[in-house]
CSV table of C-alpha atoms in Angstrom, one decimal:
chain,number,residue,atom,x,y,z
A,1452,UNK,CA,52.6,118.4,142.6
A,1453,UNK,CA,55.4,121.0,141.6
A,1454,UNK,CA,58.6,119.2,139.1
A,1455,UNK,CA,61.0,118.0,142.2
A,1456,UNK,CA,64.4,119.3,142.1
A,1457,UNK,CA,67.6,119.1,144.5
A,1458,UNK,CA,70.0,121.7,144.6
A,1459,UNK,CA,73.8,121.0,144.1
A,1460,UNK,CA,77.2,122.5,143.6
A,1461,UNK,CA,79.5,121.6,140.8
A,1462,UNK,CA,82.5,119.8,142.3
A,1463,UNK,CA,85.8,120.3,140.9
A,1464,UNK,CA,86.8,116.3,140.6
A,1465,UNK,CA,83.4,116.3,138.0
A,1466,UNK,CA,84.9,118.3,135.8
A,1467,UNK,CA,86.8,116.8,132.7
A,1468,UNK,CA,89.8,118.4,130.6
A,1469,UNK,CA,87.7,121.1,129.4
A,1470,UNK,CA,87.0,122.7,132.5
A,1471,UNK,CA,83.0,121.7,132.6
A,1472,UNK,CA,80.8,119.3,133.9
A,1473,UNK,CA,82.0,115.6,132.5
A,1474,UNK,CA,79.3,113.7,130.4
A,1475,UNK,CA,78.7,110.7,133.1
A,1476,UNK,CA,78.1,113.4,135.6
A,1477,UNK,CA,75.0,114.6,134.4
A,1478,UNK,CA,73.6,110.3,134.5
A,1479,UNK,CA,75.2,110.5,138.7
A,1480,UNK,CA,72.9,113.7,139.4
A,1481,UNK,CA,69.9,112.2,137.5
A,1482,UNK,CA,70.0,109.2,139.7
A,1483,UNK,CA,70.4,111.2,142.7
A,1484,UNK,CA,67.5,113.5,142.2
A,1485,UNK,CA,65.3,110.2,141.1
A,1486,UNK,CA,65.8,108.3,144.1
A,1487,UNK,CA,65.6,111.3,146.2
A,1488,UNK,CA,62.3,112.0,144.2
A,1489,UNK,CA,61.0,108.3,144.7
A,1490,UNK,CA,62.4,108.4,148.9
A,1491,UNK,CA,60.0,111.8,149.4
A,1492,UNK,CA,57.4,109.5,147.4
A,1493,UNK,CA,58.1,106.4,149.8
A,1494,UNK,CA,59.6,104.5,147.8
A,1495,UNK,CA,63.1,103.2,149.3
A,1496,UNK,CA,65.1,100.2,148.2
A,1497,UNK,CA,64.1,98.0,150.9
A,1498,UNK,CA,60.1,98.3,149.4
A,1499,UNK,CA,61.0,97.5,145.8
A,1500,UNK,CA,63.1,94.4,147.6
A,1501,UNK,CA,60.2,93.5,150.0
A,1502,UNK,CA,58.1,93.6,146.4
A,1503,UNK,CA,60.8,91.9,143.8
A,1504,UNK,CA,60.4,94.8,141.9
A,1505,UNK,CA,62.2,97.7,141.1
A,1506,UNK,CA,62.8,100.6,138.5
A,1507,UNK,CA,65.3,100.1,135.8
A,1508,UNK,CA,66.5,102.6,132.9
A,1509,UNK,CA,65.9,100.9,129.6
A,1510,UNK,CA,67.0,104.4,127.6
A,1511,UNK,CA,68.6,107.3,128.2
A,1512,UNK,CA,69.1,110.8,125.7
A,1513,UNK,CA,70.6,113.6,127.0
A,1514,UNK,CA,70.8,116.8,125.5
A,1515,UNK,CA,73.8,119.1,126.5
A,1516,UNK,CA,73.5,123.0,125.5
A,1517,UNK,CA,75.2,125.3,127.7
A,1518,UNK,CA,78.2,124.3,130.0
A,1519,UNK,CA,78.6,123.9,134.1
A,1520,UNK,CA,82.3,124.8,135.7
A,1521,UNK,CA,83.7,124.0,139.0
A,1522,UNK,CA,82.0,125.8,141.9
A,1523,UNK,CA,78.6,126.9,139.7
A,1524,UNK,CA,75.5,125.7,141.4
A,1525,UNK,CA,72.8,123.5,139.8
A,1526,UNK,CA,69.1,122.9,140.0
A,1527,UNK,CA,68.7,119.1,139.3
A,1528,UNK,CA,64.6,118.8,138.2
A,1529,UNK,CA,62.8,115.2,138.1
A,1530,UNK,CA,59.3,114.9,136.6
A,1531,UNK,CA,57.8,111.5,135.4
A,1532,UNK,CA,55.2,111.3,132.5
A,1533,UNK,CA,53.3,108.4,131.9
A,1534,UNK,CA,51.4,106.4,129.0
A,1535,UNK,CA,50.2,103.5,128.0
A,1536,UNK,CA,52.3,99.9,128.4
A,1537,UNK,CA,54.6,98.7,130.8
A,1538,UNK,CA,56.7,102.2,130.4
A,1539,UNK,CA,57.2,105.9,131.4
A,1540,UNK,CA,59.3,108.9,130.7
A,1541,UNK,CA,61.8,110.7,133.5
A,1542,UNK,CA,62.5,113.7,132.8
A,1543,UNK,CA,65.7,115.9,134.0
A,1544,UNK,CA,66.6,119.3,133.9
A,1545,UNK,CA,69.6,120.8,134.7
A,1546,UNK,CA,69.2,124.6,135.4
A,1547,UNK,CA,72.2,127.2,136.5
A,1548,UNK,CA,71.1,129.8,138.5
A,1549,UNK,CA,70.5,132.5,135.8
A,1550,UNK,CA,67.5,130.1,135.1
A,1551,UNK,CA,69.4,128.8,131.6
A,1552,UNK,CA,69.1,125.3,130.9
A,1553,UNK,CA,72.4,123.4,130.8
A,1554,UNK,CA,71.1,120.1,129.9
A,1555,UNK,CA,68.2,117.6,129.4
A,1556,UNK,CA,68.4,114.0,130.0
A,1557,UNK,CA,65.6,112.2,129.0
A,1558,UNK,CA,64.5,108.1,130.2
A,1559,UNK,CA,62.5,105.6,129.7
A,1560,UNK,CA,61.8,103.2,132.2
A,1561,UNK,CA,59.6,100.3,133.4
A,1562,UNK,CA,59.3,98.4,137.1
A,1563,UNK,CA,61.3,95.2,136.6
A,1564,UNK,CA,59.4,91.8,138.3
A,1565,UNK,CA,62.5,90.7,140.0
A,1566,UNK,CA,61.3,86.9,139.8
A,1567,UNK,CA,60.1,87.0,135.7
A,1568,UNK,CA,62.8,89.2,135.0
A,1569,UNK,CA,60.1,90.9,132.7
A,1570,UNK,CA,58.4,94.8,133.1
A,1571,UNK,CA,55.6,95.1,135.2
A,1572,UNK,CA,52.4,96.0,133.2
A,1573,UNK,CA,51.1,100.0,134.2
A,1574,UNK,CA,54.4,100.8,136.6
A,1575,UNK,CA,52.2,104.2,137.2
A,1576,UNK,CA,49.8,102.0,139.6
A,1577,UNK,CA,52.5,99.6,141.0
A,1578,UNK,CA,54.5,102.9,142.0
A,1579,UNK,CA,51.5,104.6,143.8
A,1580,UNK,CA,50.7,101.2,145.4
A,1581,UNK,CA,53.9,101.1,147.1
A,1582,UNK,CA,54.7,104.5,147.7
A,1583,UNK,CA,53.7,105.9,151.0
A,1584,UNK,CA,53.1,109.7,149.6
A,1585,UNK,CA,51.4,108.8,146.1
A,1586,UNK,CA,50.4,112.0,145.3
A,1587,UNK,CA,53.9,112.9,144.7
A,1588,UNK,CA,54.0,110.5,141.9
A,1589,UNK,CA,51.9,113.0,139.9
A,1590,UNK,CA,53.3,114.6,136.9
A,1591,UNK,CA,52.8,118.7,136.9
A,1592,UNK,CA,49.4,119.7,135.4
A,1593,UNK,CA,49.7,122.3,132.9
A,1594,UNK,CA,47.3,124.8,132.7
């Protein structure tokens, strides 16, 4: 599959004193594009509740280098990679429309076992065993 992404415009109540983009912002859009990422997938709150599971952010790094103003539009990019362990990587972009990078928020995550209260071993396999559309779970292959 191709990274996901959702398109959005800059609002003017999400901008701080400087006249760009406020920090917490960039965490609200994340979370927007993963659960729209994960609904395209199949994966909607009432499955992770039917299971006792569901995803949880254990870390989050973001990296800001360029600002967003008022009224600028934004290419919001979601792309999971996974390893070994009870972990995996989300990845965000955030990408004006010049095609510069305005940030990158890095997270790691695991699936949460709502009834340990413990992290799932291999979430890659318990998200494509829920999801309905697995195949969008994939990371991008690079050539």
């Amino acid at each position: 599959m191709s990274t996901f992404s959702v398109q959005l415009t800059v609002r003017q109540y999400e901008t701080d004193f400087n006249g760009h983009v406020n920090h917490v912002v960039y965490f609200d859009w994340a979370d927007h594009a993963r659960i729209e990422y994960l609904r395209r997938a199949g994966l909607v709150v009432e499955t992770f509740l039917a299971n006792k599971t569901a995803p949880v952010i254990l870390q989050a790094e973001i990296r800001y280098l360029r600002e967003l103003r008022a009224g600028e539009d934004v290419t919001v990019t979601c792309e999971p990679s996974y390893g070994e362990g009870k972990t995996f990587t989300m990845h965000h972009g955030f990408i004006r429309n010049d095609g510069t990078v305005a940030a990158e928020l890095q997270q790691v995550m695991g699936i949460l076992d709502h009834p340990t209260r413990r992290l799932v071993p291999n979430p890659h396999q318990v998200l494509r065993a829920l999801a309905t559309q697995p195949d969008l779970l994939e990371p991008t292959k690079t050539p």
